[in-house]
Short mmCIF file of C-alpha atoms in Angstrom, two decimals:
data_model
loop_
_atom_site.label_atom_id
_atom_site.label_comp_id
_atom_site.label_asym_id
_atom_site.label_seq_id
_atom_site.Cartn_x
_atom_site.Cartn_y
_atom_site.Cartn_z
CA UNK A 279 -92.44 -27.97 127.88
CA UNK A 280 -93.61 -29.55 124.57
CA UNK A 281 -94.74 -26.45 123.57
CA UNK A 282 -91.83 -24.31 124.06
CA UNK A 283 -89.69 -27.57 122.63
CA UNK A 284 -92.34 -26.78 118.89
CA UNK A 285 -92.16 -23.34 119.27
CA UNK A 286 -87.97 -23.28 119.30
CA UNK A 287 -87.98 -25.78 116.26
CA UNK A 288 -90.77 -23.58 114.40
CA UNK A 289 -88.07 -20.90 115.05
CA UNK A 290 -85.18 -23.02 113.73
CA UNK A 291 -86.84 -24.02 111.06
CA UNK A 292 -87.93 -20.22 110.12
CA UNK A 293 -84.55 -19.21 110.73
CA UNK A 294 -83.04 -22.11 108.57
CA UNK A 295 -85.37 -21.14 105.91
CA UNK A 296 -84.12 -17.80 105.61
CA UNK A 297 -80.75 -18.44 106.30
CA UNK A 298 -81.29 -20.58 102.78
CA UNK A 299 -83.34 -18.01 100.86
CA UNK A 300 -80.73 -15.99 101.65
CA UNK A 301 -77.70 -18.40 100.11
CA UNK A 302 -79.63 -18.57 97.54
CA UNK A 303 -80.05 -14.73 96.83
CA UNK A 304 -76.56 -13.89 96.91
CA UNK A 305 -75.67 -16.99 94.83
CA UNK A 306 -77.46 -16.17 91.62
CA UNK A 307 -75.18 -12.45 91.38
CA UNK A 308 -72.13 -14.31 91.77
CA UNK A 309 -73.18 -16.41 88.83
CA UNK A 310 -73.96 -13.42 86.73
CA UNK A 311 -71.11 -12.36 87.52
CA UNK A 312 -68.88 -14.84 86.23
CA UNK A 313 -71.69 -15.36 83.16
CA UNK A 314 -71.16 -11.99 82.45
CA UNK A 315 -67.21 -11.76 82.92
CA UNK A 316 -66.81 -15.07 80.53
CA UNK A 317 -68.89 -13.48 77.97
CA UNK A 318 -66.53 -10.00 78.39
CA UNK A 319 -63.72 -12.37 77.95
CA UNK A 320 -65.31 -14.22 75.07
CA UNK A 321 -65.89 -11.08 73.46
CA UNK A 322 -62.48 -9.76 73.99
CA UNK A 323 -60.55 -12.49 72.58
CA UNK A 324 -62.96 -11.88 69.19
CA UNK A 325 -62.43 -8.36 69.37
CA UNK A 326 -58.20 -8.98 69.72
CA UNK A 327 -58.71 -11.58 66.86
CA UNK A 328 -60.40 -8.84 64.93
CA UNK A 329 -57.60 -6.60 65.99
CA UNK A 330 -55.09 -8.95 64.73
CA UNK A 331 -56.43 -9.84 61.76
CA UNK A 332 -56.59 -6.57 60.71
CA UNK A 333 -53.27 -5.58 61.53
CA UNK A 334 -52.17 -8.10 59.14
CA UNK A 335 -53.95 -6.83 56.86
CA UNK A 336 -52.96 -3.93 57.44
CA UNK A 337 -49.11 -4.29 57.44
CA UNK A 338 -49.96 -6.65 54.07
CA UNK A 339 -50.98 -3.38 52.79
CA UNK A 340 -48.06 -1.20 54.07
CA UNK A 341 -46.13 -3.54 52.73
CA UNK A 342 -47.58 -3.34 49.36
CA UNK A 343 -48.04 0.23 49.11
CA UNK A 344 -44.16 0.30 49.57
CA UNK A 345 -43.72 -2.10 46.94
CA UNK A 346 -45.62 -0.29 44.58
CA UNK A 347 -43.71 2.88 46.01
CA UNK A 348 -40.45 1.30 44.93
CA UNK A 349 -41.77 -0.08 41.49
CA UNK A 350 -43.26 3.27 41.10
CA UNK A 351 -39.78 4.74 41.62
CA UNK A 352 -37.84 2.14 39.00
CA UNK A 353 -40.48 2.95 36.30
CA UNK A 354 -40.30 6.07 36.68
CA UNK A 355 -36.20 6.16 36.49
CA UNK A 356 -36.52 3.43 33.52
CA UNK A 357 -39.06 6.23 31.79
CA UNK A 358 -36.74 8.48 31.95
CA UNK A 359 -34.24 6.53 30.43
CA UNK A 360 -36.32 5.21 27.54
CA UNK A 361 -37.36 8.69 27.14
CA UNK A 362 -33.76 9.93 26.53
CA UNK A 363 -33.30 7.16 24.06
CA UNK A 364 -36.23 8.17 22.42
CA UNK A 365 -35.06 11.95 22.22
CA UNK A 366 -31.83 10.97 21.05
CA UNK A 367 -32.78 8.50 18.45
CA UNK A 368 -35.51 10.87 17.25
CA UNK A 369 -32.34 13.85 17.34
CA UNK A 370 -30.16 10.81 15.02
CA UNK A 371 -33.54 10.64 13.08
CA UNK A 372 -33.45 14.09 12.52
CA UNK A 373 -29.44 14.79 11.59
CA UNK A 374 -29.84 11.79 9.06
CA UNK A 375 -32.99 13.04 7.35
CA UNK A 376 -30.88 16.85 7.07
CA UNK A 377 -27.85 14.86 5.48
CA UNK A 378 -30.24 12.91 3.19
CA UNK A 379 -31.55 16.08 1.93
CA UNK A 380 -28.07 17.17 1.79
CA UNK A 381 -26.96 13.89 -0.07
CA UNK A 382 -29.62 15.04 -2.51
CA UNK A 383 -28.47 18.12 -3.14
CA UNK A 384 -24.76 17.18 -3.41
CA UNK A 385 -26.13 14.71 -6.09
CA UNK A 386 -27.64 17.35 -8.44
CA UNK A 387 -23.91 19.45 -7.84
CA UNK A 388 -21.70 16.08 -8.16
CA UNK A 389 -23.91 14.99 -11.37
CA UNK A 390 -22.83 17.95 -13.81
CA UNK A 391 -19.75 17.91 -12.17
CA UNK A 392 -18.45 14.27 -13.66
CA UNK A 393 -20.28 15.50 -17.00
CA UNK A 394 -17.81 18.21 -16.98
CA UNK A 395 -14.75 16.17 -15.52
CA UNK A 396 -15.27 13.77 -18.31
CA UNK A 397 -15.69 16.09 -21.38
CA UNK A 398 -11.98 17.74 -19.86
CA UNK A 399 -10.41 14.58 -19.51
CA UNK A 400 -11.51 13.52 -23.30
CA UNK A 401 -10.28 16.70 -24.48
CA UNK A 402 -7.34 16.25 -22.54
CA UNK A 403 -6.42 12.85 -24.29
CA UNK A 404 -6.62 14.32 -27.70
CA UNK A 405 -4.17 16.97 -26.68
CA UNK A 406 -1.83 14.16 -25.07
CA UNK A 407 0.22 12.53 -26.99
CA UNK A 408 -1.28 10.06 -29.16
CA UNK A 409 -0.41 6.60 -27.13
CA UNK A 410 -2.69 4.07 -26.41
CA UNK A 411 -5.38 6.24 -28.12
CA UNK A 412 -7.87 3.46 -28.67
CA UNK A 413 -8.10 2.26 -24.82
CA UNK A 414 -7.93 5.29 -23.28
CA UNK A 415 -10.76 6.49 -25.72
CA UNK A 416 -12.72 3.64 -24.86
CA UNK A 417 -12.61 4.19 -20.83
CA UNK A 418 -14.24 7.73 -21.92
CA UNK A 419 -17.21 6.02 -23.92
CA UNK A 420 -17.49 3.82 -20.95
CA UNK A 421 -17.61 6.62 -18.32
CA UNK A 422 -20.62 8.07 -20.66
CA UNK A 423 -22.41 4.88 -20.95
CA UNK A 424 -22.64 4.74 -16.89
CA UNK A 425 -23.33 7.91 -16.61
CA UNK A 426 -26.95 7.19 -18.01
CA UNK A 427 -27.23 3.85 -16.68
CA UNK A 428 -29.88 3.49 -13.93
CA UNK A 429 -28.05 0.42 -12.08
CA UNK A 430 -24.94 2.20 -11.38
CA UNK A 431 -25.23 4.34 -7.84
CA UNK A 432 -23.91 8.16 -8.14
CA UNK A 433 -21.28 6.86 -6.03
CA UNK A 434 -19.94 4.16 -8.14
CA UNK A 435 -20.14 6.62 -11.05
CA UNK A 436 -18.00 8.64 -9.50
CA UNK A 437 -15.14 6.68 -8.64
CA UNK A 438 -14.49 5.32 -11.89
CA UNK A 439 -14.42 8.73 -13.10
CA UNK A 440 -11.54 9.46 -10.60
CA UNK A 441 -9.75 6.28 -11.32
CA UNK A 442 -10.07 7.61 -14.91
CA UNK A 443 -8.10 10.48 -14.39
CA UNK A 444 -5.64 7.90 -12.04
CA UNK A 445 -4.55 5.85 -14.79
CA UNK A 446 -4.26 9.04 -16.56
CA UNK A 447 -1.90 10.25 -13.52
CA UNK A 448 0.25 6.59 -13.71
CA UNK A 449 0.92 7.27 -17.15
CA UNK A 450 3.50 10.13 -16.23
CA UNK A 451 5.94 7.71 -14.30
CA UNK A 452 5.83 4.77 -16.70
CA UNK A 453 8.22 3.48 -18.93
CA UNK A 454 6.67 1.28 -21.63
CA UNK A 455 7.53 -0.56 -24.74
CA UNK A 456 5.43 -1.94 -27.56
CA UNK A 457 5.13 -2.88 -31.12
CA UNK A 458 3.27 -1.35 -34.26
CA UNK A 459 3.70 0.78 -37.29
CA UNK A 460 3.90 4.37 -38.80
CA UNK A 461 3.00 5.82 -41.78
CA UNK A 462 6.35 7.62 -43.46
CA UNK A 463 5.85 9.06 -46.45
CA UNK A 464 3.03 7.04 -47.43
CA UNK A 465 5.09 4.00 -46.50
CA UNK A 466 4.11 2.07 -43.53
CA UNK A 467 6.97 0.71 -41.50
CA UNK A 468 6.98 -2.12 -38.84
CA UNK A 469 8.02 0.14 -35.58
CA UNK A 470 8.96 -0.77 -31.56
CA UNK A 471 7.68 2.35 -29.51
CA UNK A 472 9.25 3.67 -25.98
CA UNK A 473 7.46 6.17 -24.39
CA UNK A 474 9.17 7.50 -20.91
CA UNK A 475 6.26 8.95 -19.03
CA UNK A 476 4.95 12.27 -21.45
CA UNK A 477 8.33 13.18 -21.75
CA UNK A 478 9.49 11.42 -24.72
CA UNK A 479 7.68 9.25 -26.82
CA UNK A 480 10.12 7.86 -29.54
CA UNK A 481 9.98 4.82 -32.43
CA UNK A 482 12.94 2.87 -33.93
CA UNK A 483 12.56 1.14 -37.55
CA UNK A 484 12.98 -3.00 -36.54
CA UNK A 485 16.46 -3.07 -38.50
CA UNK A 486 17.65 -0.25 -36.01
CA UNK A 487 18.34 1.87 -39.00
CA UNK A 488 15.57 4.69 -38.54
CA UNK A 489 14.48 6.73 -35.28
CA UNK A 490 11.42 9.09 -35.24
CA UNK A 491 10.26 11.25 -32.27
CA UNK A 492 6.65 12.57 -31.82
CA UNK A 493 6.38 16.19 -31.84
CA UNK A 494 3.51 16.97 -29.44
CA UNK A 495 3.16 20.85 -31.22
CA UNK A 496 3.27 19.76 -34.34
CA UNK A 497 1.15 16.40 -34.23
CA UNK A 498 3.64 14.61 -36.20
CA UNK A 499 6.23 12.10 -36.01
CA UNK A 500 9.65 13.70 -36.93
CA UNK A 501 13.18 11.99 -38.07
CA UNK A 502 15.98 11.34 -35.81
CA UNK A 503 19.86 11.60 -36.38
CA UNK A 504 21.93 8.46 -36.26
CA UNK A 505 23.48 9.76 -32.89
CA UNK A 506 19.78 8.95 -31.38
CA UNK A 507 19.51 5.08 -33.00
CA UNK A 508 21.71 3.32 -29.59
CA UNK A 509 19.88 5.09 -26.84
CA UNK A 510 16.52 4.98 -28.31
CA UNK A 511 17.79 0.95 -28.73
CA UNK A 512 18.72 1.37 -24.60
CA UNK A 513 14.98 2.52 -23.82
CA UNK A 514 13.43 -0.20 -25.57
CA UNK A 515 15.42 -2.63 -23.57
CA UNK A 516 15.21 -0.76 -20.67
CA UNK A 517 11.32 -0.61 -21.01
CA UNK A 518 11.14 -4.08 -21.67
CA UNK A 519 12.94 -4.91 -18.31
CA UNK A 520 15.84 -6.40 -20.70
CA UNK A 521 18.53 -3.98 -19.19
CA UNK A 522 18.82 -2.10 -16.20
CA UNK A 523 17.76 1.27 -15.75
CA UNK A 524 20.33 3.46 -17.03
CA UNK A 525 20.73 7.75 -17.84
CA UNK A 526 19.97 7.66 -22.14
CA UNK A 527 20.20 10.97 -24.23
CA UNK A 528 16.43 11.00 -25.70
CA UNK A 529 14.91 14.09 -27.26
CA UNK A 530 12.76 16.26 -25.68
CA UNK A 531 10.30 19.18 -26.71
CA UNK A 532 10.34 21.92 -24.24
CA UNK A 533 6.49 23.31 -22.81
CA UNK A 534 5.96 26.68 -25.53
#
């Protein structure tokens, strides 16, 4: 009996034994197992991290490419404009330079021009008749003098030779009165003047007793009749802004 009793726990014990060993065995796969399935895991969440981060990156990247898309796009639309600025400011460069040169060459025309404009309207004073001689002899000197003067622009020049010939103009509608003398027969006698525009230019003696009329053809003062003495008297006082203006019989020399 013993026997058998040692024998059956030999057994028991054998078959424990390998019933452990064998635990054992399949235990250590299982561990593996999840060893290697937490390490998978491990790795994946770094690899989706990875992922992530450079998705980011990359949409950082889209988004600055469109950026510089767009700022690409307004520079190139405020090029544009600039350039058109450019062209036309360069086109206004160009059309200013072609009237300077033009500005030059109407100088060199306008220059001889005034030369000439001034020697006619001297000659044309000492054809007029003879009033106001002096000044309007002087304005001519004057108009010479600027002409060579360095300080006086071409422009300037030129307008005071066309207000020249305006007071020149004026002189055909005014009716003026003023005081000096004449030379009659060697006698010089104490005169008032009238002159009604160019159309009559007439003297009267202070006492009222003498008249004289300037004959433009002749370039001489001639005698008046009596019948002259009131209304040359009227245009004196008339000229003078004594009387009203009024119709007065006044000689006149017809154009030959």
């Amino acid at each position: 009996m013993s026997v058998k009793i040692r024998k059956s726990l030999v057994a028991s014990a054998l078959v424990g034994a390998a019933a452990l060993a064998s635990n054992n065995v399949m235990a250590d796969p299982l561990n593996d197992l999840h060893k290697a399935g937490a390490t998978i895991q491990t790795a994946a969440k770094k690899s989706q991290t990875k992922i992530d981060n450079i998705y980011g990156q990359t949409q950082e990247l889209i988004a600055d490419y469109r950026s510089t898309v767009d700022e690409t796009e307004i520079m190139k639309v405020y090029n544009d404009h600039v350039q058109r600025l450019v062209d036309d400011q360069n086109s206004q460069i160009e059309s200013l330079e072609r009237q300077i040169a033009g500005i030059d060459k109407t100088k060199q025309n306008v220059v001889p021009l005034m030369y000439r404009m001034i020697d006619t309207l001297e000659q044309f004073i000492k054809a007029d008749v003879p009033f106001d001689t002096e000044e309007r002899m002087e304005r001519i000197e004057k108009l010479r003098d600027i002409m060579t003067s360095a300080s006086v622009t071409t422009s300037e020049k030129f307008r005071q030779v066309l207000e020249a010939y305006m007071v020149e103009k004026d002189y055909s509608t005014t009716m003026v009165a003023n005081q000096g003398s004449l030379n009659i027969d060697g006698r010089d006698i104490s005169v008032d003047f009238a002159r009604l525009g160019r159309i009559a230019y007439v003297a009267q003696s202070f006492d009222q007793k003498s008249a004289w009329v300037w004959n433009n053809t002749t370039k001489q003062w001639e005698a008046l009749g009596d019948e002259f003495l009131k209304p040359i008297k009227e245009t004196i006082r008339m000229a003078r802004k004594q009387a009203a203006p009024d119709l007065v019989k006044l000689p006149i020399f017809g154009a030959e």
